[in-house]
Structure formats: C-alpha cells, structure tokens
PDB file of C-alpha atoms in Angstrom:
ATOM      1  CA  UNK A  43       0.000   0.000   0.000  1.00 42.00           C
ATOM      2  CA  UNK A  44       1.560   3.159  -1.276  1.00 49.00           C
ATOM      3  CA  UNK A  45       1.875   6.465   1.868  1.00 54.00           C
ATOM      4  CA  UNK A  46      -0.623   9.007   1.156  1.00 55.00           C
ATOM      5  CA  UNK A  47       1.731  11.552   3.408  1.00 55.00           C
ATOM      6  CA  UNK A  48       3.201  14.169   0.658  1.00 58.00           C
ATOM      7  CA  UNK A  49       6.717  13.425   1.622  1.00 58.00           C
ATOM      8  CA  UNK A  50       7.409  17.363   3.078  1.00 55.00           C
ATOM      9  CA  UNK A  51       5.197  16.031   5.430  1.00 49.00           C
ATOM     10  CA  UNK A  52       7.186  12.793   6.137  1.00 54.00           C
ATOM     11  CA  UNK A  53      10.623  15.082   6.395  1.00 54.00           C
ATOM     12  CA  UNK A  54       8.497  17.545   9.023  1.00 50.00           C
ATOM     13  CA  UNK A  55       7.526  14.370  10.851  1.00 47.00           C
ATOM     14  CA  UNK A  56      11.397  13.579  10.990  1.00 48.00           C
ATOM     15  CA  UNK A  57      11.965  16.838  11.898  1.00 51.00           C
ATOM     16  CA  UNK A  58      10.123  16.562  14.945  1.00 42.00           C
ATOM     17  CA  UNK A  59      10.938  13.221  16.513  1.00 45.00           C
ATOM     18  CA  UNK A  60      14.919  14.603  15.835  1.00 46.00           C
ATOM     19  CA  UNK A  61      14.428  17.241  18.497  1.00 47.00           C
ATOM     20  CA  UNK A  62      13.529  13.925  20.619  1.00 42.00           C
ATOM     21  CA  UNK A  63      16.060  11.668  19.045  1.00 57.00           C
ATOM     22  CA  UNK A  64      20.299  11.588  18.920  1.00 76.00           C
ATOM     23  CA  UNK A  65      21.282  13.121  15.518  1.00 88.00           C
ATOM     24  CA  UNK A  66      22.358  10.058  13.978  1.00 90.00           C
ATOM     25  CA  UNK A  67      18.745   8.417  14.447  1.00 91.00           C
ATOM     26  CA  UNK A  68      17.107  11.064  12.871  1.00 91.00           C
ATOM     27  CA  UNK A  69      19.370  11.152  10.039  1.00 92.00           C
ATOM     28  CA  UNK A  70      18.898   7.362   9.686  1.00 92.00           C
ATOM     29  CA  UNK A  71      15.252   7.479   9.358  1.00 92.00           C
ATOM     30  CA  UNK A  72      15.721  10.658   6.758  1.00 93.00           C
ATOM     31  CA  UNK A  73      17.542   7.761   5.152  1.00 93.00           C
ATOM     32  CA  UNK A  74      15.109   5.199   5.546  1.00 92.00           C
ATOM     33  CA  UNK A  75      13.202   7.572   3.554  1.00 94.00           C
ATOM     34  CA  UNK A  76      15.876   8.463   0.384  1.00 94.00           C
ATOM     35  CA  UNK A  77      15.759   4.853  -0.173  1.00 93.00           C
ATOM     36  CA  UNK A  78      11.669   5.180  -0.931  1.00 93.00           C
ATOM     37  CA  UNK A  79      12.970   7.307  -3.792  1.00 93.00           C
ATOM     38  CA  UNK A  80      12.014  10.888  -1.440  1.00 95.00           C
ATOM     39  CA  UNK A  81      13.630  13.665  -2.804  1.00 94.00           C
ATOM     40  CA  UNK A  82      12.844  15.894  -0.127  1.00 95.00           C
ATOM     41  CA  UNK A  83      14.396  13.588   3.064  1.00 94.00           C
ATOM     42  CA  UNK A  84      17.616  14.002   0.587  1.00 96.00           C
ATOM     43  CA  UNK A  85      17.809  17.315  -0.008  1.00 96.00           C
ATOM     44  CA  UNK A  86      17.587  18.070   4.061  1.00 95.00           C
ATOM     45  CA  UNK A  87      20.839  15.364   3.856  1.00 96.00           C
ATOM     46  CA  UNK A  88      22.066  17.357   1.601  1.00 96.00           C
ATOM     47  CA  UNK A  89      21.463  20.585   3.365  1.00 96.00           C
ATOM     48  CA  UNK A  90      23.059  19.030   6.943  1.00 95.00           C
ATOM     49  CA  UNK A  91      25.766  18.018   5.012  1.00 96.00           C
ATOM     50  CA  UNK A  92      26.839  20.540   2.281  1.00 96.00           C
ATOM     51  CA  UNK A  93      29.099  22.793   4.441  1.00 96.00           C
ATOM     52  CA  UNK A  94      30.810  20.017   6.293  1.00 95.00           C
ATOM     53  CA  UNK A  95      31.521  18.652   2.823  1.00 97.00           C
ATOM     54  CA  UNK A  96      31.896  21.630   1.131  1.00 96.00           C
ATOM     55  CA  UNK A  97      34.799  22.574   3.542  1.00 94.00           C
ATOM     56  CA  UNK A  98      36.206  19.395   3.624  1.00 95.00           C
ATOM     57  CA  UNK A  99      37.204  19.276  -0.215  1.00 95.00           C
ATOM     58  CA  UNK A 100      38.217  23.021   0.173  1.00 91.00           C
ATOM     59  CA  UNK A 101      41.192  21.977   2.181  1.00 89.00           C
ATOM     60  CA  UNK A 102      41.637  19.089   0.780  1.00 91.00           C
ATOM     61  CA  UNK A 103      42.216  20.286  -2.415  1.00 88.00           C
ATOM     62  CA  UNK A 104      42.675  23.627  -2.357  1.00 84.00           C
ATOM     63  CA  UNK A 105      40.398  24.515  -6.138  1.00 85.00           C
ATOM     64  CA  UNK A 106      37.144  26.166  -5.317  1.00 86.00           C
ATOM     65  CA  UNK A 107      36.478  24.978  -8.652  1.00 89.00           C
ATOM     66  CA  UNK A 108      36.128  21.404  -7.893  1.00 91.00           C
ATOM     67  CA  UNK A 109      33.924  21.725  -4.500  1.00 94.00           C
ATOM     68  CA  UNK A 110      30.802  21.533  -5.734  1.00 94.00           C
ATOM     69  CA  UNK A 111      31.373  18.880  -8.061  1.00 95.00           C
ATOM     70  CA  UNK A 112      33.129  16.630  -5.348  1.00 96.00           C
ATOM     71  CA  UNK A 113      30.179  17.486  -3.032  1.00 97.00           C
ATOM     72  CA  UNK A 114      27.111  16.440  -5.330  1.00 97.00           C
ATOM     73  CA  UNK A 115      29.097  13.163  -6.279  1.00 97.00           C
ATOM     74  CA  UNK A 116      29.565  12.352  -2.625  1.00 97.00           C
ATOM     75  CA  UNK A 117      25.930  13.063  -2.324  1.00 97.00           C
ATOM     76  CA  UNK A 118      24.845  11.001  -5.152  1.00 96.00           C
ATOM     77  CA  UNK A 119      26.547   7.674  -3.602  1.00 95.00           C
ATOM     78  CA  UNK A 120      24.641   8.921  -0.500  1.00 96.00           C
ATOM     79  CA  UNK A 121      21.757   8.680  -2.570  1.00 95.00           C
ATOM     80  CA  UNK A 122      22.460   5.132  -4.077  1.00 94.00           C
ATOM     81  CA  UNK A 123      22.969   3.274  -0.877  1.00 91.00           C
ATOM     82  CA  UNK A 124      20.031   5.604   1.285  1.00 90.00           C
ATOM     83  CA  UNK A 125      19.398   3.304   3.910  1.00 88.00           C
ATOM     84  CA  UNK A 126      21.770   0.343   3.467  1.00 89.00           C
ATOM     85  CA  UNK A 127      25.312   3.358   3.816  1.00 89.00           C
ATOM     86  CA  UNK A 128      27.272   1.518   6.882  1.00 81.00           C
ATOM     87  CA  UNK A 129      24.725   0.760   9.223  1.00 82.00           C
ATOM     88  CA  UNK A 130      27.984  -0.533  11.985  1.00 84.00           C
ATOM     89  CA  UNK A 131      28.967   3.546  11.908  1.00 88.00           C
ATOM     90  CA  UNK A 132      27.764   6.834  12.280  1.00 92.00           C
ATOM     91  CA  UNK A 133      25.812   8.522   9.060  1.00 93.00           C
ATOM     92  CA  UNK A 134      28.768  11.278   9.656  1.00 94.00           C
ATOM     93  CA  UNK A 135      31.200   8.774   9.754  1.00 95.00           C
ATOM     94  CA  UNK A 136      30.251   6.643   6.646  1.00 94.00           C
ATOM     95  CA  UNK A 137      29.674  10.093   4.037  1.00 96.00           C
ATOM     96  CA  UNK A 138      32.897  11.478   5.040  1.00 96.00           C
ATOM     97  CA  UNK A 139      34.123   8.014   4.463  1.00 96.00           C
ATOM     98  CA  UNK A 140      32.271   8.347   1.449  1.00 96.00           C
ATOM     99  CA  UNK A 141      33.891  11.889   0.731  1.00 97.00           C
ATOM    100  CA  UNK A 142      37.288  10.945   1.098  1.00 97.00           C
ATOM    101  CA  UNK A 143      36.861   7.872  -1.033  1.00 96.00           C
ATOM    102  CA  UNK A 144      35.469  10.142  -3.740  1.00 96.00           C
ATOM    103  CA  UNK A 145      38.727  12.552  -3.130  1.00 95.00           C
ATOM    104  CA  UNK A 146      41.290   9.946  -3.569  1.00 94.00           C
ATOM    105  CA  UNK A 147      39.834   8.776  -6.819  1.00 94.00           C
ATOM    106  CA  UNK A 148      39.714  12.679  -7.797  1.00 92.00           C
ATOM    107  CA  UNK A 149      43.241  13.102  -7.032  1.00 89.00           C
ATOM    108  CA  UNK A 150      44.214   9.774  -8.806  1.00 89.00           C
ATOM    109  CA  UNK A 151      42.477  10.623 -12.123  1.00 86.00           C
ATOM    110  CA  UNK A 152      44.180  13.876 -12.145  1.00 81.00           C
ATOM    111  CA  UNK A 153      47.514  12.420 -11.878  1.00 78.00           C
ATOM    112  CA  UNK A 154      46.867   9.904 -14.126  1.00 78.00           C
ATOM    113  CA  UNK A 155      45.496  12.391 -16.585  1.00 69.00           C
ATOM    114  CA  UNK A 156      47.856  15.144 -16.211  1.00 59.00           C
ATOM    115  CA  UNK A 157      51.770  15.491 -16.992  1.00 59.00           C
ATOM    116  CA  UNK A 158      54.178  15.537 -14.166  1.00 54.00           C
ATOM    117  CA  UNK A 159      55.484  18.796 -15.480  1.00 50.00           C
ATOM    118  CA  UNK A 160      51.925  20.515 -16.348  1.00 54.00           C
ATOM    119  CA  UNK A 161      50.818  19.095 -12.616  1.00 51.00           C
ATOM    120  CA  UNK A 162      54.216  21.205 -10.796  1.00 49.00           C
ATOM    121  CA  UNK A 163      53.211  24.263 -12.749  1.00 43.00           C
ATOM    122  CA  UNK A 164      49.836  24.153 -11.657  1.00 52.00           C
ATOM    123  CA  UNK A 165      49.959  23.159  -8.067  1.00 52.00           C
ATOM    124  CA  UNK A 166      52.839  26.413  -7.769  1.00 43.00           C
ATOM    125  CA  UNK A 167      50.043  28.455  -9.752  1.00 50.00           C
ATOM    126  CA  UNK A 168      47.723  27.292  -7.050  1.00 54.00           C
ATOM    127  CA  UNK A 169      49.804  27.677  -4.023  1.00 50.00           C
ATOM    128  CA  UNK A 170      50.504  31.657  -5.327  1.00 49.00           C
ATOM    129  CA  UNK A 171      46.850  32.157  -6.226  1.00 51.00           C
ATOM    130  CA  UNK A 172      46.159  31.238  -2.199  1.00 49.00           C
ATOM    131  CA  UNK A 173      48.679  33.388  -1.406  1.00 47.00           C
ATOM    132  CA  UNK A 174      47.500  36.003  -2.933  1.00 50.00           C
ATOM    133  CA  UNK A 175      43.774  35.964  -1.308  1.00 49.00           C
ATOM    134  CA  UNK A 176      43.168  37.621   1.736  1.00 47.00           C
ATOM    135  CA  UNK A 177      45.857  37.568   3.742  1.00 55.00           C
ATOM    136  CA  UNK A 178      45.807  33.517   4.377  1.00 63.00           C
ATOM    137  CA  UNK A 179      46.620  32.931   7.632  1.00 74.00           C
ATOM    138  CA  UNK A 180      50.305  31.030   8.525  1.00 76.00           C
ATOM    139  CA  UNK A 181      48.072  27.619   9.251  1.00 76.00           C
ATOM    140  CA  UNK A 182      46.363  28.236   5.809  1.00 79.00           C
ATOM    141  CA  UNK A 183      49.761  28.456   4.129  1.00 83.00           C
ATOM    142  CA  UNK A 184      51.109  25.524   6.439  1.00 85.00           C
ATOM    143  CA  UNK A 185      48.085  23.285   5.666  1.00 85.00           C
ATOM    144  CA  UNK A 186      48.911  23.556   2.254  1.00 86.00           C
ATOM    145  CA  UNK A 187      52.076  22.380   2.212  1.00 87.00           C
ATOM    146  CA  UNK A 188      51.195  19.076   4.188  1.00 91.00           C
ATOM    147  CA  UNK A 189      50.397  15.850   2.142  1.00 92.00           C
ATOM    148  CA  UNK A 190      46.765  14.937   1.230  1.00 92.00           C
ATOM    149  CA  UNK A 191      47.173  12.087   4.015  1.00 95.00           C
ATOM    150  CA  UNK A 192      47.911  14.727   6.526  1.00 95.00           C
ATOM    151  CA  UNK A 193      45.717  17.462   5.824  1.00 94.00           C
ATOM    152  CA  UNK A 194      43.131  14.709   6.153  1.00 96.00           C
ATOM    153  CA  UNK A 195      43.807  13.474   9.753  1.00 97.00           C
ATOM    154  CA  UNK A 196      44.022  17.269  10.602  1.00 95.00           C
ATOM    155  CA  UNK A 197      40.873  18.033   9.538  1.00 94.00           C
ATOM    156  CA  UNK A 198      39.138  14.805  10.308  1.00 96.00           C
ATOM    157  CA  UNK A 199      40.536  14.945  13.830  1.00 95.00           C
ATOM    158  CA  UNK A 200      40.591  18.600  14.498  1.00 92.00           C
ATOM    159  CA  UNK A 201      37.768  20.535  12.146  1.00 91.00           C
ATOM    160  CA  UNK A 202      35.232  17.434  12.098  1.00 91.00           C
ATOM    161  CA  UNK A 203      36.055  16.425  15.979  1.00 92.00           C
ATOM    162  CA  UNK A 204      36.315  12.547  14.600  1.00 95.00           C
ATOM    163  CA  UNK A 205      38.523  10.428  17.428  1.00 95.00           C
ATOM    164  CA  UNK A 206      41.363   8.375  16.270  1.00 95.00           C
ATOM    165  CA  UNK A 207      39.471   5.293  14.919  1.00 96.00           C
ATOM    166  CA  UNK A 208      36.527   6.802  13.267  1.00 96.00           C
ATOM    167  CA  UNK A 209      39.645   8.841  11.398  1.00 97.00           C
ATOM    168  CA  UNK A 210      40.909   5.751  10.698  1.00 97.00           C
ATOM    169  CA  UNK A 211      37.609   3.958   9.056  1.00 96.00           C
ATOM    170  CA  UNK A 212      37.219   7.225   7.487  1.00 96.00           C
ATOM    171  CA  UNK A 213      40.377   7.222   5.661  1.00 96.00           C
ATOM    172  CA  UNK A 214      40.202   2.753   5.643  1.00 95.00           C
ATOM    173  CA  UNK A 215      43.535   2.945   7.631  1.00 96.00           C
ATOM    174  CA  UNK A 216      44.886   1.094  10.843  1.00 97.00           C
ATOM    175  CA  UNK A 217      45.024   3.208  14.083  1.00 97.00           C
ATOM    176  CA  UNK A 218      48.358   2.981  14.122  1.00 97.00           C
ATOM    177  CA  UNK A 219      48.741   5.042  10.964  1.00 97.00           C
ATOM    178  CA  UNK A 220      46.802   7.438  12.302  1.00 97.00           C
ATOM    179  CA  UNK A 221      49.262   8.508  15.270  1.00 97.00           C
ATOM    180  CA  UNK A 222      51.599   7.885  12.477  1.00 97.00           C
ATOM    181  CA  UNK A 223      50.375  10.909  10.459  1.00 97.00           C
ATOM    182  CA  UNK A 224      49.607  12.981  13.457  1.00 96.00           C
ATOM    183  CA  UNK A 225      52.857  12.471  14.324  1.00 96.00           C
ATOM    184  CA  UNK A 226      54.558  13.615  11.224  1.00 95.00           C
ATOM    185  CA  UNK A 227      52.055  16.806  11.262  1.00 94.00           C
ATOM    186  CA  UNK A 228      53.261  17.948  14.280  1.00 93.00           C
ATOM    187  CA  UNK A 229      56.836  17.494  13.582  1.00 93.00           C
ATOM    188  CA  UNK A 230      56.019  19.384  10.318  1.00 92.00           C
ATOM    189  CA  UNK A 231      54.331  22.067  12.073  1.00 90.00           C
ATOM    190  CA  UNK A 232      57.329  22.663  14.731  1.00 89.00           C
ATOM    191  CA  UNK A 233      60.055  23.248  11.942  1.00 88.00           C
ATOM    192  CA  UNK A 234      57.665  25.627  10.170  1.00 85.00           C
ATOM    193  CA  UNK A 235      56.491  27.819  13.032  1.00 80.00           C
ATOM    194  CA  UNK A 236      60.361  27.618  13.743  1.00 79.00           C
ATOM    195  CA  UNK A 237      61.290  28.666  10.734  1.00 66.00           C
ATOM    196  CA  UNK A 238      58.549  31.457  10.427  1.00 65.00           C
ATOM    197  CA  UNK A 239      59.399  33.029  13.604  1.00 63.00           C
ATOM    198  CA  UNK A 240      62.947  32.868  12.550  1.00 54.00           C
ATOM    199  CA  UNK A 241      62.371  35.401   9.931  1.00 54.00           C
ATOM    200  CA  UNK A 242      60.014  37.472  11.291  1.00 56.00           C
ATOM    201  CA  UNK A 243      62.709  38.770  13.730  1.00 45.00           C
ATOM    202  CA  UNK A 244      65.295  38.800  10.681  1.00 55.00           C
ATOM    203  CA  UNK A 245      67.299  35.510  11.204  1.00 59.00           C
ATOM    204  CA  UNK A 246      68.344  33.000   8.646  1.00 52.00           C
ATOM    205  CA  UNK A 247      67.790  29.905  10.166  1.00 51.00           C
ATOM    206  CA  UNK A 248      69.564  28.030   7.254  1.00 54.00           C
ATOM    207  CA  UNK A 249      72.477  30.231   6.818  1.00 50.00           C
TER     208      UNK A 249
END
C-alpha cells in the first residue's frame, strides 16, 4: 500500500521526533526515507551536510572549482545506498568516508590524466593564487604544504572532531597510521612555526 503523506510532510515528521532523538537516528530514518525514492528527506541530507563537505574538499584540495562537483558526487553515492550506507557507523562517519573515497579517486584521475610537469606548474600556480587571497593565515599556508594524508587526519581529527578510529575507518587505515600521520604533522608544524618566527625577527635559520 503506497503512503498518502506528501513526503514534506514525512521530512516535518522527521523533523520533529529529531528534536527527541540523537542526531544520527534522525538522520537514519531521513535515510530510511531516500531509499523510498524521497527527494525531499535528501535534499535536508544534503542541506546538513553541504558545508561540512563543502569545507572538507576546500582543504583538501585547495580549487574552489572542484567543490561543488566533489560534493554532489559524494551526495549522489549517499543517494544510491540511502538506507543500506554503513549501518555498523555513524551517518557522519560513513559520508565522510564516502567523501574521502570520492577525493582519492579525484586526485588519482588527475595524476593519471595530467603530466608531471603541467601538474608542478599548476599546483605552484595554485599555491601563489592562495597566497594572494586575503591575507591567508600562517596555518592556511602551512596546511597547504602538508600531504593529502595529513591534511586529512588534521581536519578529520581537528575541524570534524572525529577520534582516532573513526579517522581511521574514514580514511580505511589502521590506528596505528593514524598517530603515524599525526605524528609527522606535528613534527612538520614545529620546523615551520620555527622557521617562520625565525624570519620574522630577521634571522636566517639556514644560513
């Protein structure tokens, strides 16, 4: 027997039980819903989720121009597996899971596609362009510099509050690896706040 309930109705009804739910149960029976084909239970997914995304592939990547796109492909596999997307998880954990799977096999088909030499040229073209913005901040130009790995745990662990082993079924790594790259962030991050504050009171620190 088909629901007569328009299905703005079914998303309101969601709606209210959330304020009387945990987040992730009311986001699971939004999903419940995308998998009856209701376009309205996925756009408020998509609304919940297009910042976190949005931001995510931002720093991941560092090209406004490919946010969007990275975002509504994300969202589309969210729409695919509705209900069935890792039920032994959060729904936070298994999009960004999602999102960073997406990411990787952005980053692989452009390096694939793209000549080592054309690649340098325009990841320098990119760094200056960031540069060049408002006045990035010194973690903005630090960030940067980091590998995709790294600038993953950092924002996974830091911007999205994930603890070490969602991180790590986020990014389909051991724990281990995990302290691993935090490790190797903050050893980053000492020798270039030591080397920034070097020159801003006019030393050479590599004479």
């Amino acid at each position: 027997m088909t629901d007569p309930t328009p299905p703005a109705a079914r998303v309101a009804t969601v709606r209210f039980f959330a304020g009387h739910q945990s987040t992730d149960a009311a986001e699971r029976a939004l999903l419940v819903l995308v998998s009856a084909g209701d376009r309205c239970a996925m756009d408020e997914i998509y609304i919940r989720y297009f910042a976190r995304l949005a931001k995510f592939f931002q720093n991941m990547t560092g090209r406004a121009d490919l946010v969007e796109e990275l975002t509504n492909d994300t969202m589309l596999e969210v729409w695919k597996a509705g209900k069935s997307i890792r039920t032994n998880t959060s729904v936070l954990i298994a999009i960004m899971r999602l999102a960073y799977s997406r990411l990787q096999k952005c980053l692989t088909e452009a390096r694939t596609s793209e000549p080592h030499s054309q690649r340098d040229v325009r990841e320098w073209e990119q760094t200056k362009s960031m540069r060049a913005t408002a006045t990035p901040s010194d973690l903005q130009i630090f960030l940067s510099k980091l590998p995709v790995e790294e600038r993953a745990v950092v924002h996974l662990v830091y911007a999205s509050g994930c603890s070490r082993r969602e991180t790590a079924d986020v990014m389909k790594i051991a724990c281990d690896c995990v302290d691993q790259l935090l490790r190797g962030v903050r050893a980053s991050a000492k020798l270039y706040y030591s080397v920034t504050s070097a020159h801003a009171h006019g030393i050479d620190p590599m004479p």
